[in-house]
GROMACS .gro file of N, CA and C in nm:
model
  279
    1UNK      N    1  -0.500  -1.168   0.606
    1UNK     CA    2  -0.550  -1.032   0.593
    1UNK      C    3  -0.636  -1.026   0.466
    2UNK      N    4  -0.739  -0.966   0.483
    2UNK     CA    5  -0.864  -0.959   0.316
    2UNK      C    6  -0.858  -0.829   0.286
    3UNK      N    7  -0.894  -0.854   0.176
    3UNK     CA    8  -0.859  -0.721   0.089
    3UNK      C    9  -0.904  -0.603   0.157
    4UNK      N   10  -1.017  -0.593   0.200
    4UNK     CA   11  -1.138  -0.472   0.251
    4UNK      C   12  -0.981  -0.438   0.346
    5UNK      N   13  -0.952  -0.489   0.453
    5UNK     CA   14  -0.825  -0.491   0.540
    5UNK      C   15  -0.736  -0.369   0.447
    6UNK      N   16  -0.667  -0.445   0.375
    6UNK     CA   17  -0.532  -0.377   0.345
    6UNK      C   18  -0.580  -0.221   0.236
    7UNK      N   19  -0.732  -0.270   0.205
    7UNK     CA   20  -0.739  -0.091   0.137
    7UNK      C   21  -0.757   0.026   0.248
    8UNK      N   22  -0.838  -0.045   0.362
    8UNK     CA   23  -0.800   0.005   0.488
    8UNK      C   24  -0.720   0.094   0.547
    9UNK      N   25  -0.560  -0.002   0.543
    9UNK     CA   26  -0.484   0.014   0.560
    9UNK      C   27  -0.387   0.114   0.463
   10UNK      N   28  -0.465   0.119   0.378
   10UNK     CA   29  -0.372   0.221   0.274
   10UNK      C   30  -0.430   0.398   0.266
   11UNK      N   31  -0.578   0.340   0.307
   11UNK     CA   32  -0.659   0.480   0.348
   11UNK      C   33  -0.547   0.525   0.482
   12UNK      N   34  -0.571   0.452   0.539
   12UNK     CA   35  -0.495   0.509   0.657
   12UNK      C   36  -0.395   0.551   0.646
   13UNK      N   37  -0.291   0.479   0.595
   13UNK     CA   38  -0.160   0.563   0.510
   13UNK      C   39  -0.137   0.682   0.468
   14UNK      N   40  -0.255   0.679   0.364
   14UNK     CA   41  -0.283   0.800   0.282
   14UNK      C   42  -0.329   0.894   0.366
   15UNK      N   43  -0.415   0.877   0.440
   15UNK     CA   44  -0.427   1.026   0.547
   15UNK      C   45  -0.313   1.066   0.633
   16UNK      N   46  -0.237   0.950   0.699
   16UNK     CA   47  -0.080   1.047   0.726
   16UNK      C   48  -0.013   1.059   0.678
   17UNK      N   49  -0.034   1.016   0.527
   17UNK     CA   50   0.142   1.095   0.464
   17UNK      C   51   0.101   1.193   0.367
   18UNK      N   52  -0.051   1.186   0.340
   18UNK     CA   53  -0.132   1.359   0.267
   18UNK      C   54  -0.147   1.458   0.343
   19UNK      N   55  -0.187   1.406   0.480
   19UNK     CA   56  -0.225   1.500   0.601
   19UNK      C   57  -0.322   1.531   0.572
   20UNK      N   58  -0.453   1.445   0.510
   20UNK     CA   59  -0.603   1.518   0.506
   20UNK      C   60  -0.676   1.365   0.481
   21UNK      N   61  -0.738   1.365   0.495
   21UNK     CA   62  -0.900   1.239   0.558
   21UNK      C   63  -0.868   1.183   0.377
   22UNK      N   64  -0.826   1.068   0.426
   22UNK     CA   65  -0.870   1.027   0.251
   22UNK      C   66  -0.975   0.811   0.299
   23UNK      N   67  -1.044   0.851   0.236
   23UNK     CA   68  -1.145   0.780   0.280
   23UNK      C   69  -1.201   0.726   0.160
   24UNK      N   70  -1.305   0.566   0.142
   24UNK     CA   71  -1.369   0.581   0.006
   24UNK      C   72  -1.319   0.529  -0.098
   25UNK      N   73  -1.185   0.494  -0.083
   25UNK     CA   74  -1.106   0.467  -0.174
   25UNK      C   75  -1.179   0.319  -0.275
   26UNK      N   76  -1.197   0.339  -0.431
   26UNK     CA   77  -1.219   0.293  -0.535
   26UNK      C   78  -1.074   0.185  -0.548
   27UNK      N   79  -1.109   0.092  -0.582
   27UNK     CA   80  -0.945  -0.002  -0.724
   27UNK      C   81  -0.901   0.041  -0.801
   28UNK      N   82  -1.016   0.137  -0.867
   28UNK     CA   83  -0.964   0.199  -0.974
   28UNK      C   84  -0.888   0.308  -0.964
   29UNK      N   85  -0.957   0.404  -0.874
   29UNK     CA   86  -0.850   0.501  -0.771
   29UNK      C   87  -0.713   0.558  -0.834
   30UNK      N   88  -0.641   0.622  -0.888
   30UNK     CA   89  -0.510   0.611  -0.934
   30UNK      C   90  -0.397   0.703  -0.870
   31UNK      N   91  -0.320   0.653  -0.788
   31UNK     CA   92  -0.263   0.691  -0.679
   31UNK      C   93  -0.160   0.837  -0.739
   32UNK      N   94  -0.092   0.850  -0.833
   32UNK     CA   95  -0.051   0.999  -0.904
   32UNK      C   96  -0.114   1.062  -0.897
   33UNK      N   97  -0.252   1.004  -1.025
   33UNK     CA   98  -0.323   1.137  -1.100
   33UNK      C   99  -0.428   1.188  -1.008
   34UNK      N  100  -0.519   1.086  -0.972
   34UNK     CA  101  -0.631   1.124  -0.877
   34UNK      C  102  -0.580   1.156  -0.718
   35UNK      N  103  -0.479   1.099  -0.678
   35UNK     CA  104  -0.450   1.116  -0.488
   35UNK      C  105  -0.307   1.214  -0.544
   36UNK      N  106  -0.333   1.261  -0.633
   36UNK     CA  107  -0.171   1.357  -0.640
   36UNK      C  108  -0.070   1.293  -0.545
   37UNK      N  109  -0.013   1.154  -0.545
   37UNK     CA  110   0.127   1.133  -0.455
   37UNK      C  111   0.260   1.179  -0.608
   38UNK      N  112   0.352   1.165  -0.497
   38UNK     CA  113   0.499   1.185  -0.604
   38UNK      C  114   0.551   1.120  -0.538
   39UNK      N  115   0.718   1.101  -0.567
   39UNK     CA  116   0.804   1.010  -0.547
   39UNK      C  117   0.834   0.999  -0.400
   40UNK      N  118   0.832   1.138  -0.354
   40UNK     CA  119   0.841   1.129  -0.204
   40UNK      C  120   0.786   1.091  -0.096
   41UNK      N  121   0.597   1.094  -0.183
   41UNK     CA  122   0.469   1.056  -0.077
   41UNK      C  123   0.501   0.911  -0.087
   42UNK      N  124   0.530   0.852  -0.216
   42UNK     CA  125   0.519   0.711  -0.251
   42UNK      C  126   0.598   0.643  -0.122
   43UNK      N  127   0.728   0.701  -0.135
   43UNK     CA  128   0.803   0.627  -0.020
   43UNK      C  129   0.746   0.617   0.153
   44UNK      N  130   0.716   0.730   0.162
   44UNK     CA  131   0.656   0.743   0.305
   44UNK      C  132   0.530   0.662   0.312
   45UNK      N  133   0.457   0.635   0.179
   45UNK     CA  134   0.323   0.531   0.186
   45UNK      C  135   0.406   0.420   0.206
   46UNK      N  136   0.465   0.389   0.164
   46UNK     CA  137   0.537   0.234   0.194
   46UNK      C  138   0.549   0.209   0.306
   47UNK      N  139   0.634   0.353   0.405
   47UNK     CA  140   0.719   0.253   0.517
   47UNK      C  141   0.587   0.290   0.562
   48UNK      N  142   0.453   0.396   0.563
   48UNK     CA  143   0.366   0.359   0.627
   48UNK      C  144   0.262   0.234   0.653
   49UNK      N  145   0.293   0.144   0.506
   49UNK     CA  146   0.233   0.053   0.541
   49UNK      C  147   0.286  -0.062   0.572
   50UNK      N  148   0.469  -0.022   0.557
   50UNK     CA  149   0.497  -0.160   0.635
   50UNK      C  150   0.491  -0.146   0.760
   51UNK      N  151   0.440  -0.052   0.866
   51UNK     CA  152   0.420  -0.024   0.993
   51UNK      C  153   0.299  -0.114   1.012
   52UNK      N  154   0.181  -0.016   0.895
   52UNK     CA  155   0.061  -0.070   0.910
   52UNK      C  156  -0.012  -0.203   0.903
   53UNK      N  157   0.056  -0.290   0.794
   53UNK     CA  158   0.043  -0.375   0.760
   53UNK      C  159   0.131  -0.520   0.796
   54UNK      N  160   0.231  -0.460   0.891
   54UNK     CA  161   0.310  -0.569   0.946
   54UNK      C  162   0.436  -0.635   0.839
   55UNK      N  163   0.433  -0.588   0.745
   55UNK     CA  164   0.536  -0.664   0.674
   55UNK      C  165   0.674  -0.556   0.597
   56UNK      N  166   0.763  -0.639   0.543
   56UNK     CA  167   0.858  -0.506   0.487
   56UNK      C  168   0.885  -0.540   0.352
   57UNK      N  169   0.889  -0.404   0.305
   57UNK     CA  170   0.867  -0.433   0.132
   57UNK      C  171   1.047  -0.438   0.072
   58UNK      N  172   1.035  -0.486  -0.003
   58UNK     CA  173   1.134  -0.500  -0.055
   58UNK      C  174   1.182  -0.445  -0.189
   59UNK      N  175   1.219  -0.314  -0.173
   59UNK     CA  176   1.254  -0.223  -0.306
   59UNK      C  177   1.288  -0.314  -0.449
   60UNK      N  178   1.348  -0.434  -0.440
   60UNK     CA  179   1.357  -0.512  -0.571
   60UNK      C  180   1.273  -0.523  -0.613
   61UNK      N  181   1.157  -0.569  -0.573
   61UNK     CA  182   1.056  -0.656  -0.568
   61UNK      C  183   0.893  -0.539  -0.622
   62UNK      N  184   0.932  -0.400  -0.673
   62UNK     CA  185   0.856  -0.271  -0.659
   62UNK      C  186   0.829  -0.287  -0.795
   63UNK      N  187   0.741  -0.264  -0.868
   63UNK     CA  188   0.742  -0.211  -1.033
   63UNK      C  189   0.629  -0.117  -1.038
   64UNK      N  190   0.683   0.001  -1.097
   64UNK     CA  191   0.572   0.112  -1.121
   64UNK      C  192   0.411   0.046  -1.138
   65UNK      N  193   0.407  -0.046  -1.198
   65UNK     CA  194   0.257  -0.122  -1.240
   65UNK      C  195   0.181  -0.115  -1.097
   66UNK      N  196   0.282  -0.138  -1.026
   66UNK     CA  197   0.248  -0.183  -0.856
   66UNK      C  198   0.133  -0.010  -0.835
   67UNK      N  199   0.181   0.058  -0.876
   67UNK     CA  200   0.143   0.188  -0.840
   67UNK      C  201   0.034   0.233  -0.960
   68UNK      N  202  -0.017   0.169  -0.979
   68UNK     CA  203  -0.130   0.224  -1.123
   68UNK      C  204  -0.262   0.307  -1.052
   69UNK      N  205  -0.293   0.241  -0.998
   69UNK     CA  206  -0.393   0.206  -0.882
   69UNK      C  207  -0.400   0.183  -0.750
   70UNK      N  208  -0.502   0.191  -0.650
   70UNK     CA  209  -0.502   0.145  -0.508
   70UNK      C  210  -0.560   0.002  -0.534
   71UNK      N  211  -0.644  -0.053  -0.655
   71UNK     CA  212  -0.625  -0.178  -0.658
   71UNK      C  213  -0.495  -0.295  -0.718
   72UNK      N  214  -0.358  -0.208  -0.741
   72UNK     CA  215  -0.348  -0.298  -0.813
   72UNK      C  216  -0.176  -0.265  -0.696
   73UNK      N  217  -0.191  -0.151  -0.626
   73UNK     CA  218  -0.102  -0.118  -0.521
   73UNK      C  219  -0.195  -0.297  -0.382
   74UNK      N  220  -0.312  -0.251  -0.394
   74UNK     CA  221  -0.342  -0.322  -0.280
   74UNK      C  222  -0.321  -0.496  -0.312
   75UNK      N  223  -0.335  -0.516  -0.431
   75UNK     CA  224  -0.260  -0.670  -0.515
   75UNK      C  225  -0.147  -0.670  -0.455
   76UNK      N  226  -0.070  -0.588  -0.475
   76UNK     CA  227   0.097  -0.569  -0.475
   76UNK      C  228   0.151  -0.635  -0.310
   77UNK      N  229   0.035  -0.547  -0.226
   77UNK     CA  230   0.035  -0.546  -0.048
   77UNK      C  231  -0.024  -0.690   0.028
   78UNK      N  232  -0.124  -0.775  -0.073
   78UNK     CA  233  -0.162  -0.877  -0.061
   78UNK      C  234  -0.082  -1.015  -0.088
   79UNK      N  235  -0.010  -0.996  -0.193
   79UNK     CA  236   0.116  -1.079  -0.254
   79UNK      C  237   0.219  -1.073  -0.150
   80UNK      N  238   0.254  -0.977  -0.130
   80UNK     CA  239   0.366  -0.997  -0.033
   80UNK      C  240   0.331  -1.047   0.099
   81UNK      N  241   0.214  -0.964   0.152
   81UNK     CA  242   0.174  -1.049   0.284
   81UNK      C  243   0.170  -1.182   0.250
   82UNK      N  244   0.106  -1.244   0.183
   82UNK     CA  245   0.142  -1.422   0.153
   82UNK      C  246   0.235  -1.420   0.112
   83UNK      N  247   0.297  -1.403   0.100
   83UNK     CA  248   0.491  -1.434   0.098
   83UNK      C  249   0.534  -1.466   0.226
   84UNK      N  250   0.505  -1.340   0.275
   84UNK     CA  251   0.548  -1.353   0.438
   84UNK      C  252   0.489  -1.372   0.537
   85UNK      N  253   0.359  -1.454   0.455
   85UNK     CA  254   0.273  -1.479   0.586
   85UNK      C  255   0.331  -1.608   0.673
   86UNK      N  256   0.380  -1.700   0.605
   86UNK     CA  257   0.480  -1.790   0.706
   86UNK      C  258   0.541  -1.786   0.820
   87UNK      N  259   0.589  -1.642   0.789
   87UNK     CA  260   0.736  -1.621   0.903
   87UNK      C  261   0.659  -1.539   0.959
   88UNK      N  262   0.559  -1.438   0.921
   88UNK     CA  263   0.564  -1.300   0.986
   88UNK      C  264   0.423  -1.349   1.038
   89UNK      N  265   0.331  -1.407   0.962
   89UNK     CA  266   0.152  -1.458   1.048
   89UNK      C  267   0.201  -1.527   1.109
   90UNK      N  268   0.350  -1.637   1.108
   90UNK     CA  269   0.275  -1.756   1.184
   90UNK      C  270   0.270  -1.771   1.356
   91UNK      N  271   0.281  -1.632   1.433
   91UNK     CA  272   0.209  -1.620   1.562
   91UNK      C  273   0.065  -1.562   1.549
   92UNK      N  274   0.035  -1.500   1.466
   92UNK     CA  275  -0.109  -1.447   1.478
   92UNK      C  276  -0.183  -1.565   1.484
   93UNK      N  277  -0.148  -1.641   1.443
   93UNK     CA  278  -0.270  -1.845   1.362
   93UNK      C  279  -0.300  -1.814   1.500
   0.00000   0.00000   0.00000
């Protein structure tokens, strides 16, 4: 999965768990201050993108840093997919 992919995928997120078109999305982007999420959107972005994105996150494995940004959230979403791209890609190959 390439990056363009999983910011994609987080736009998409972000429009069903804001409930309004969020599109455009920057790295720098900062998912609190600028996309106003809170603790509650945060969670529902997750399981939305482990829907979206095919993989499941693992609450240990979370550090606020993860959340600075949509670039540094979409690092966070990229890392783990190669983690689990073994088990979880290896029918897509």
């Amino acid at each position: 999965m390439e990056k363009h992919e999983v910011v994609s995928a987080v736009e998409t997120a972000l429009t069903e768990v804001l409930e309004r078109e969020v599109s455009g999305l920057a790295a720098g982007d900062r998912l609190f201050e600028d996309l106003h999420l809170d603790s509650t959107s945060v969670l529902e972005l997750l399981m939305a993108l482990e829907d979206g994105i095919g993989i499941e996150i693992d609450p240990e494995t979370l550090d606020m840093d993860d959340f600075q940004s949509v670039g540094t959230l979409t690092d966070y979403l990229l890392a783990r997919r190669a983690e689990a791209g073994d088990v979880v890609g290896a029918g897509e190959r």
